[in-house]
Tab-separated table of C-alpha atoms and ligand atoms in Angstrom:
chain	number	residue	atom	x	y	z
A	5	UNK	CA	-42.972	-5.136	-9.495
A	6	UNK	CA	-42.126	-2.054	-7.893
A	7	UNK	CA	-39.438	-2.033	-5.302
A	8	UNK	CA	-39.105	0.173	-2.425
A	9	UNK	CA	-36.765	2.783	-3.321
A	10	UNK	CA	-34.844	4.614	-0.869
A	11	UNK	CA	-32.717	7.643	-2.184
A	12	UNK	CA	-30.054	9.208	-0.398
A	13	UNK	CA	-28.409	12.530	-0.637
A	14	UNK	CA	-25.281	11.352	-2.364
A	15	UNK	CA	-28.020	10.142	-5.265
A	16	UNK	CA	-27.451	6.488	-4.580
A	17	UNK	CA	-30.516	4.346	-4.426
A	18	UNK	CA	-31.285	1.054	-2.800
A	19	UNK	CA	-34.432	-1.201	-3.582
A	20	UNK	CA	-35.550	-3.006	-0.497
A	21	UNK	CA	-37.626	-5.501	-2.047
A	22	UNK	CA	-41.084	-5.549	-3.731
A	23	UNK	CA	-44.055	-4.953	-1.397
A	24	UNK	CA	-41.916	-5.217	1.794
A	25	UNK	CA	-45.029	-5.162	4.469
A	26	UNK	CA	-46.619	-8.270	2.678
A	27	UNK	CA	-43.311	-10.319	2.073
A	28	UNK	CA	-42.910	-9.910	5.959
A	29	UNK	CA	-46.047	-10.737	7.354
A	30	UNK	CA	-46.656	-14.623	7.862
A	31	UNK	CA	-42.992	-15.218	7.098
A	32	UNK	CA	-40.232	-15.759	9.492
A	33	UNK	CA	-38.756	-12.457	9.693
A	34	UNK	CA	-35.069	-12.068	9.037
A	35	UNK	CA	-33.451	-10.730	12.323
A	36	UNK	CA	-31.287	-7.905	11.208
A	37	UNK	CA	-28.086	-7.023	12.736
A	38	UNK	CA	-26.519	-3.744	12.804
A	39	UNK	CA	-22.992	-2.760	13.708
A	40	UNK	CA	-21.357	0.353	15.073
A	41	UNK	CA	-18.366	1.439	16.676
A	42	UNK	CA	-18.072	-0.053	20.208
A	43	UNK	CA	-19.121	2.923	22.626
A	44	UNK	CA	-21.991	4.221	20.296
A	45	UNK	CA	-24.646	1.228	20.947
A	46	UNK	CA	-26.759	3.240	23.243
A	47	UNK	CA	-26.862	6.071	20.718
A	48	UNK	CA	-27.722	3.965	17.877
A	49	UNK	CA	-30.615	2.119	19.659
A	50	UNK	CA	-31.814	5.454	21.141
A	51	UNK	CA	-32.178	6.625	17.352
A	52	UNK	CA	-33.887	3.539	16.202
A	53	UNK	CA	-36.515	3.545	18.968
A	54	UNK	CA	-37.085	7.207	18.852
A	55	UNK	CA	-37.148	7.958	15.289
A	56	UNK	CA	-38.183	4.728	13.895
A	57	UNK	CA	-39.998	3.074	16.604
A	58	UNK	CA	-37.676	0.172	16.456
A	59	UNK	CA	-36.688	-1.978	19.388
A	60	UNK	CA	-33.258	-3.786	19.549
A	61	UNK	CA	-31.026	-5.470	21.857
A	62	UNK	CA	-27.225	-5.280	22.128
A	63	UNK	CA	-25.891	-8.610	21.350
A	64	UNK	CA	-22.354	-7.937	21.612
A	65	UNK	CA	-19.675	-5.018	21.440
A	66	UNK	CA	-20.762	-2.911	18.586
A	67	UNK	CA	-23.368	-5.469	17.604
A	68	UNK	CA	-27.179	-4.710	17.757
A	69	UNK	CA	-30.229	-7.259	16.896
A	70	UNK	CA	-33.380	-5.575	15.494
A	71	UNK	CA	-36.682	-6.958	16.860
A	72	UNK	CA	-38.394	-5.577	14.042
A	73	UNK	CA	-37.467	-5.185	10.459
A	74	UNK	CA	-37.613	-1.983	8.610
A	75	UNK	CA	-36.331	-0.419	5.398
A	76	UNK	CA	-32.965	0.750	4.768
A	77	UNK	CA	-33.644	4.355	5.225
A	78	UNK	CA	-33.918	3.641	8.921
A	79	UNK	CA	-30.102	3.015	9.284
A	80	UNK	CA	-28.178	6.083	10.028
A	81	UNK	CA	-24.673	6.839	9.464
A	82	UNK	CA	-23.541	5.583	13.054
A	83	UNK	CA	-24.415	2.289	11.535
A	84	UNK	CA	-21.569	0.520	9.770
A	85	UNK	CA	-22.831	-2.660	8.276
A	86	UNK	CA	-26.463	-4.525	8.137
A	87	UNK	CA	-26.581	-8.143	8.202
A	88	UNK	CA	-29.074	-10.943	8.549
A	89	UNK	CA	-28.639	-13.326	11.428
A	90	UNK	CA	-28.503	-16.998	10.433
A	91	UNK	CA	-29.986	-19.587	12.570
A	92	UNK	CA	-26.911	-21.331	14.075
A	93	UNK	CA	-29.072	-24.571	14.645
A	94	UNK	CA	-29.413	-25.125	10.910
A	95	UNK	CA	-26.588	-25.898	8.476
A	96	UNK	CA	-25.321	-22.742	6.617
A	97	UNK	CA	-27.349	-23.562	3.358
A	98	UNK	CA	-30.634	-24.306	5.119
A	99	UNK	CA	-30.062	-21.352	7.358
A	100	UNK	CA	-29.876	-19.200	4.144
A	101	UNK	CA	-32.728	-20.803	2.513
A	102	UNK	CA	-34.921	-19.927	5.714
A	103	UNK	CA	-34.630	-16.217	4.839
A	104	UNK	CA	-37.050	-14.323	2.697
A	105	UNK	CA	-33.999	-12.614	0.762
A	106	UNK	CA	-36.628	-10.508	-1.282
A	107	UNK	CA	-37.627	-8.636	1.814
A	108	UNK	CA	-33.956	-7.249	2.203
A	109	UNK	CA	-32.525	-7.418	-1.509
A	110	UNK	CA	-33.520	-6.589	-5.017
A	111	UNK	CA	-33.252	-10.256	-5.883
A	112	UNK	CA	-34.688	-9.833	-9.461
A	113	UNK	CA	-31.178	-10.186	-11.281
A	114	UNK	CA	-30.067	-13.055	-8.949
A	115	UNK	CA	-28.193	-12.922	-5.882
A	116	UNK	CA	-24.254	-12.473	-5.986
A	117	UNK	CA	-22.492	-13.727	-2.883
A	118	UNK	CA	-18.861	-14.779	-1.357
A	119	UNK	CA	-18.077	-17.019	1.430
A	120	UNK	CA	-16.037	-15.746	4.392
A	121	UNK	CA	-14.327	-18.972	5.927
A	122	UNK	CA	-10.656	-18.120	6.427
A	123	UNK	CA	-8.368	-20.748	6.213
A	124	UNK	CA	-10.573	-23.385	4.922
A	125	UNK	CA	-10.355	-23.772	1.241
A	126	UNK	CA	-12.022	-27.218	0.839
A	127	UNK	CA	-14.946	-26.618	2.992
A	128	UNK	CA	-15.419	-23.092	1.714
A	129	UNK	CA	-15.281	-24.545	-1.973
A	130	UNK	CA	-17.835	-27.270	-0.908
A	131	UNK	CA	-20.054	-24.537	0.663
A	132	UNK	CA	-20.054	-22.249	-2.240
A	133	UNK	CA	-20.901	-25.353	-4.444
A	134	UNK	CA	-23.939	-26.140	-2.024
A	135	UNK	CA	-25.195	-22.538	-2.037
A	136	UNK	CA	-25.197	-22.229	-5.828
A	137	UNK	CA	-26.805	-25.625	-6.179
A	138	UNK	CA	-29.433	-25.017	-3.261
A	139	UNK	CA	-30.107	-21.629	-3.722
A	140	UNK	CA	-29.265	-20.632	-7.158
A	141	UNK	CA	-27.001	-17.747	-6.230
A	142	UNK	CA	-23.885	-16.936	-8.203
A	143	UNK	CA	-20.514	-16.866	-6.364
A	144	UNK	CA	-18.943	-13.359	-7.366
A	145	UNK	CA	-16.368	-12.637	-4.511
A	146	UNK	CA	-15.352	-9.238	-6.196
A	147	UNK	CA	-19.101	-8.155	-6.370
A	148	UNK	CA	-20.748	-9.507	-3.811
A	149	UNK	CA	-24.382	-8.450	-2.561
A	150	UNK	CA	-24.418	-10.974	0.447
A	151	UNK	CA	-21.203	-11.951	2.349
A	152	UNK	CA	-21.881	-15.184	4.290
A	153	UNK	CA	-19.773	-15.103	7.399
A	154	UNK	CA	-19.857	-18.867	8.674
A	155	UNK	CA	-18.142	-18.378	12.042
A	156	UNK	CA	-20.373	-15.563	12.946
A	157	UNK	CA	-23.554	-16.941	11.653
A	158	UNK	CA	-24.592	-14.064	9.826
A	159	UNK	CA	-24.951	-12.867	5.987
A	160	UNK	CA	-23.730	-9.295	5.502
A	161	UNK	CA	-25.517	-7.263	3.044
A	162	UNK	CA	-23.232	-5.337	0.908
A	163	UNK	CA	-25.946	-2.934	-0.565
A	164	UNK	CA	-26.675	-1.919	2.872
A	165	UNK	CA	-23.067	-1.211	3.780
A	166	UNK	CA	-21.991	2.418	4.835
A	167	UNK	CA	-20.523	3.396	1.434
A	168	UNK	CA	-23.459	1.900	-0.322
A	169	UNK	CA	-25.927	4.129	1.782
A	170	UNK	CA	-23.865	7.393	1.881
A	171	UNK	CA	-21.101	7.348	-0.713
A	172	UNK	CA	-17.629	6.288	-0.933
A	173	UNK	CA	-15.177	8.763	0.594
A	174	UNK	CA	-11.198	9.154	-0.500
A	175	UNK	CA	-9.345	8.119	2.542
A	176	UNK	CA	-6.000	8.729	3.994
A	177	UNK	CA	-4.482	6.251	6.746
A	178	UNK	CA	-5.500	8.488	9.719
A	179	UNK	CA	-9.111	8.967	7.988
A	180	UNK	CA	-12.010	8.688	10.649
A	181	UNK	CA	-14.379	5.812	9.641
A	182	UNK	CA	-17.602	7.487	8.675
A	183	UNK	CA	-19.805	5.780	11.362
A	184	UNK	CA	-17.300	6.951	14.020
A	185	UNK	CA	-17.542	10.504	12.560
A	186	UNK	CA	-21.301	10.321	12.529
A	187	UNK	CA	-21.180	9.089	16.431
A	188	UNK	CA	-18.963	12.175	17.252
A	189	UNK	CA	-21.631	14.628	15.420
A	190	UNK	CA	-24.623	12.968	17.037
A	191	UNK	CA	-22.710	13.767	20.514
A	192	UNK	CA	-22.328	17.334	19.340
A	193	UNK	CA	-26.119	17.938	19.231
A	194	UNK	CA	-25.874	20.266	16.367
A	195	UNK	CA	-29.381	21.925	15.513
A	196	UNK	CA	-30.839	23.183	12.198
A	197	UNK	CA	-28.964	26.133	10.953
A	198	UNK	CA	-25.874	25.724	13.005
A	199	UNK	CA	-22.377	26.506	12.088
A	200	UNK	CA	-20.164	23.536	12.608
A	201	UNK	CA	-16.530	23.531	12.494
A	202	UNK	CA	-13.784	20.887	12.101
A	203	UNK	CA	-10.641	22.538	12.637
A	204	UNK	CA	-8.492	19.254	11.943
A	205	UNK	CA	-10.798	17.975	9.037
A	206	UNK	CA	-8.377	15.784	7.350
A	207	UNK	CA	-10.228	14.377	4.192
A	208	UNK	CA	-13.386	15.938	5.459
A	209	UNK	CA	-15.242	12.892	6.900
A	210	UNK	CA	-16.763	14.902	9.680
A	211	UNK	CA	-17.936	17.906	7.643
A	212	UNK	CA	-19.224	15.598	4.619
A	213	UNK	CA	-21.351	13.411	7.126
A	214	UNK	CA	-22.670	16.523	8.790
A	215	UNK	CA	-23.612	18.087	5.265
A	216	UNK	CA	-25.119	14.827	4.400
A	217	UNK	CA	-27.495	14.607	7.447
A	218	UNK	CA	-28.149	18.033	8.549
A	219	UNK	CA	-29.441	21.388	7.429
A	220	UNK	CA	-26.741	23.932	8.228
A	221	UNK	CA	-23.116	25.016	7.361
A	222	UNK	CA	-19.926	23.258	8.029
A	223	UNK	CA	-16.259	24.535	7.748
A	224	UNK	CA	-13.529	21.880	7.220
A	225	UNK	CA	-9.973	23.232	7.962
A	226	UNK	CA	-6.659	21.266	7.689
A	227	UNK	CA	-3.115	22.203	7.749
A	228	UNK	CA	-2.060	19.656	5.136
A	229	UNK	CA	-2.581	20.624	1.683
A	230	UNK	CA	-2.864	16.894	0.252
A	231	UNK	CA	-5.754	16.484	2.894
A	232	UNK	CA	-7.463	19.756	2.031
A	233	UNK	CA	-7.275	18.771	-1.813
A	234	UNK	CA	-8.876	15.376	-1.023
A	235	UNK	CA	-11.640	16.916	1.386
A	236	UNK	CA	-12.404	19.420	-1.576
A	237	UNK	CA	-12.970	16.186	-3.724
A	238	UNK	CA	-15.070	14.585	-1.400
A	239	UNK	CA	-17.232	17.759	-0.820
A	240	UNK	CA	-17.555	17.984	-4.689
A	241	UNK	CA	-18.287	14.480	-5.478
A	242	UNK	CA	-21.066	14.327	-2.849
A	243	UNK	CA	-22.822	17.531	-4.078
A	244	UNK	CA	-22.067	19.333	-0.837
A	245	UNK	CA	-20.205	22.488	-2.179
A	246	UNK	CA	-23.016	24.702	-1.132
A	247	UNK	CA	-22.771	23.511	2.663
A	248	UNK	CA	-19.337	22.467	3.371
A	249	UNK	CA	-16.537	24.993	2.782
A	250	UNK	CA	-13.000	23.544	2.799
A	251	UNK	CA	-9.948	25.698	3.737
A	252	UNK	CA	-6.376	25.166	4.428
A	253	UNK	CA	-5.449	26.497	7.661
A	254	UNK	CA	-4.202	26.227	11.225
A	255	UNK	CA	-6.403	24.680	13.986
A	256	UNK	CA	-4.186	27.236	16.414
A	257	UNK	CA	-4.742	30.222	14.253
A	258	UNK	CA	-8.203	30.193	12.341
A	259	UNK	CA	-9.061	32.476	9.862
A	260	UNK	CA	-12.759	32.860	11.339
A	261	UNK	CA	-14.313	35.638	13.308
A	262	UNK	CA	-14.752	35.159	17.139
A	263	UNK	CA	-17.860	33.627	18.326
A	264	UNK	CA	-18.612	32.419	14.815
A	265	UNK	CA	-19.041	28.537	15.444
A	266	UNK	CA	-21.827	26.928	17.180
A	267	UNK	CA	-20.648	23.252	17.303
A	268	UNK	CA	-16.752	22.101	16.986
A	269	UNK	CA	-16.270	18.360	16.151
A	270	UNK	CA	-12.772	16.955	15.228
A	271	UNK	CA	-10.687	13.867	15.521
A	272	UNK	CA	-7.524	15.368	16.760
A	273	UNK	CA	-4.018	14.090	16.061
A	274	UNK	CA	-3.365	11.259	18.403
A	275	UNK	CA	0.156	11.608	18.263
A	276	UNK	CA	0.842	8.219	16.354
A	277	UNK	CA	0.134	8.212	12.970
A	278	UNK	CA	-0.137	12.011	12.755
A	279	UNK	CA	2.115	14.080	14.798
A	280	UNK	CA	3.634	12.977	18.224
A	281	UNK	CA	2.807	13.279	21.987
A	282	UNK	CA	5.542	16.120	22.210
A	283	UNK	CA	3.821	18.043	19.403
A	284	UNK	CA	0.296	17.677	21.236
A	285	UNK	CA	1.686	19.195	24.218
A	286	UNK	CA	1.777	22.546	22.581
A	287	UNK	CA	-0.921	21.797	19.964
A	288	UNK	CA	-4.028	20.592	22.244
A	289	UNK	CA	-3.944	23.814	24.041
A	290	UNK	CA	-3.293	25.992	21.460
A	291	UNK	CA	-6.286	24.429	19.570
A	292	UNK	CA	-8.468	24.783	22.907
A	293	UNK	CA	-7.652	28.198	23.131
A	294	UNK	CA	-8.786	28.966	19.471
A	295	UNK	CA	-11.912	26.922	19.943
A	296	UNK	CA	-12.696	29.085	22.898
A	297	UNK	CA	-12.150	32.231	20.727
A	298	UNK	CA	-14.588	31.047	17.772
A	299	UNK	CA	-17.139	29.103	19.747
A	300	UNK	CA	-20.515	30.889	20.800
A	301	UNK	CA	-21.179	31.130	24.371
A	302	UNK	CA	-23.411	28.242	24.583
A	303	UNK	CA	-21.421	26.134	22.158
A	304	UNK	CA	-20.547	22.592	22.453
A	305	UNK	CA	-17.416	20.862	21.021
A	306	UNK	CA	-16.731	17.115	20.709
A	307	UNK	CA	-13.002	16.039	20.589
A	308	UNK	CA	-11.673	12.609	20.156
A	309	UNK	CA	-8.188	11.623	20.880
A	310	UNK	CA	-6.410	8.802	22.039
A	311	UNK	CA	-3.575	11.027	23.802
A	312	UNK	CA	-5.904	11.288	26.906
A	313	UNK	CA	-3.380	12.490	29.376
A	314	UNK	CA	-2.251	15.242	27.510
A	315	UNK	CA	-5.640	16.281	26.500
A	316	UNK	CA	-6.825	16.044	30.032
A	317	UNK	CA	-4.146	18.211	31.236
A	318	UNK	CA	-4.700	20.607	28.339
A	319	UNK	CA	-8.547	21.084	28.959
A	320	UNK	CA	-8.167	21.246	32.710
A	321	UNK	CA	-5.815	24.589	31.984
A	322	UNK	CA	-8.271	26.022	29.325
A	323	UNK	CA	-9.725	29.044	30.660
A	324	UNK	CA	-13.201	29.163	28.939
A	325	UNK	CA	-13.764	25.296	28.392
A	326	UNK	CA	-14.628	22.578	30.465
A	327	UNK	CA	-15.202	18.581	30.011
A	328	UNK	CA	-18.543	17.612	30.523
A	329	UNK	CA	-18.650	14.192	29.372
A	330	UNK	CA	-16.252	11.374	28.136
A	331	UNK	CA	-16.889	8.380	26.117
A	332	UNK	CA	-14.574	5.436	25.286
A	333	UNK	CA	-15.034	4.445	21.618
A	334	UNK	CA	-13.507	1.380	20.306
A	335	UNK	CA	-12.772	0.493	16.471
A	336	UNK	CA	-9.898	-0.588	14.072
A	337	UNK	CA	-7.638	-1.567	17.220
A	338	UNK	CA	-7.582	1.883	18.923
A	339	UNK	CA	-9.617	3.166	21.842
A	340	UNK	CA	-9.745	6.827	21.960
A	341	UNK	CA	-12.003	9.002	24.138
A	342	UNK	CA	-14.585	11.310	22.930
A	343	UNK	CA	-14.475	14.459	25.101
A	344	UNK	CA	-17.510	16.844	25.064
A	345	UNK	CA	-16.828	20.191	26.260
A	346	UNK	CA	-18.968	23.307	26.951
A	347	UNK	CA	-18.119	26.690	28.311
A	348	UNK	CA	-16.998	26.876	31.845
A	349	UNK	CA	-18.286	30.561	32.058
A	350	UNK	CA	-20.726	32.644	30.268
A	351	UNK	CA	-19.419	34.782	27.576
A	352	UNK	CA	-20.852	37.434	25.394
A	353	UNK	CA	-22.926	35.499	22.803
A	354	UNK	CA	-21.921	36.299	19.243
B	38	SAM	C1	-6.646	12.172	12.979
B	38	SAM	S1	-6.368	13.064	11.350
B	38	SAM	C2	-7.947	13.676	11.101
B	38	SAM	C3	-8.748	12.663	10.253
B	38	SAM	C4	-10.216	13.252	9.821
B	38	SAM	N1	-11.302	13.442	10.748
B	38	SAM	C5	-10.559	12.618	8.545
B	38	SAM	O1	-11.392	11.921	8.363
B	38	SAM	O2	-9.482	12.538	7.418
B	38	SAM	C6	-5.921	14.661	12.283
B	38	SAM	C7	-5.650	15.889	11.128
B	38	SAM	O3	-5.427	16.946	11.886
B	38	SAM	C8	-4.223	17.712	10.958
B	38	SAM	N2	-3.582	18.544	11.785
B	38	SAM	C9	-2.397	18.522	12.365
B	38	SAM	N3	-1.913	19.509	13.050
B	38	SAM	C10	-3.000	20.624	12.515
B	38	SAM	C11	-3.062	21.973	12.592
B	38	SAM	N4	-2.178	22.486	13.533
B	38	SAM	N5	-4.192	22.620	12.176
B	38	SAM	C12	-4.961	21.818	11.311
B	38	SAM	N6	-4.802	20.589	11.052
B	38	SAM	C13	-3.956	20.103	11.810
B	38	SAM	C14	-3.676	16.571	10.044
B	38	SAM	O4	-3.027	16.969	8.836
B	38	SAM	C15	-4.859	15.575	10.266
B	38	SAM	O5	-5.415	15.716	8.846
């Protein structure tokens, strides 16, 4: 029986169940929940509607329920995790039994699961045994396909998590989560063929995702040698060396010609984990000056920071750039703002 295989640029493959359409007709459809960074829900829902004709409802901060079901290929990089909603009116085992798992997983080799029920050892063990007996699934906490999240009435699909769809990146503590980087790229509206620059690229999350999802070129710059080495590894591991160039350099003195960049997307040092507020007072104006130099006349930049006052002051003083939109994002306990900037005056096109 042929499953529906979806191949991603990273070479990973996911089988979304044999004869998807037939399985779904006449059965109660699994209500799929997708999660994203808080603040990007409207972008995710807009893409699902416009690109895949999928209707959705926001059911909580960063939580979106899909009215229809669709293959994994519809879940773009702003989507972090995909889960099946479990009917809270049923017990957990009955709710799991009510779902047609073959529609969302390759169940041929059996389903491996784990149970998320923190601090409740005995009830968790009982539930594990009930799931094993009732559904014939195997409890494999280290290599699960389904994470049964009891309190949130959902079963997360490990094979549909971000890393399974787009590849695992080597990370550092200040690394931008992939779905957040994808949202920033989305705000930049980069076109086919555009040259995108990330001047504080760290391990290269923004350039890698841009390289995976768009035809064009990307330059990743970071001042830190270790970050640059990891970025180079990430680019090579995902076969993006032809599209993404990694350079060690200073965002305030880039080795790039004037008017050579169409889009700038970066997660700036917030001054907490990386740098300090004091450093940002000189860093931010200098980075904005350099962006002003390398950006084309109708360019656009998306800059993320939690050091909002220093950024707003710096942007207000920047000669050639102005803030045209702001969006507060929430993920991993931080609430930075993504600032969108365009030129404040027309300059000669490069
Ligand atoms: C928030 S982190 C970026 C994280 C990155 N998006 C990632 O996913 O790894 C900020 C980065 O700015 C870099 N940085 C700080 N000052 C810099 C400068 N003057 N020029 C270039 N990079 C700089 C730091 O080394 C750090 O990697």
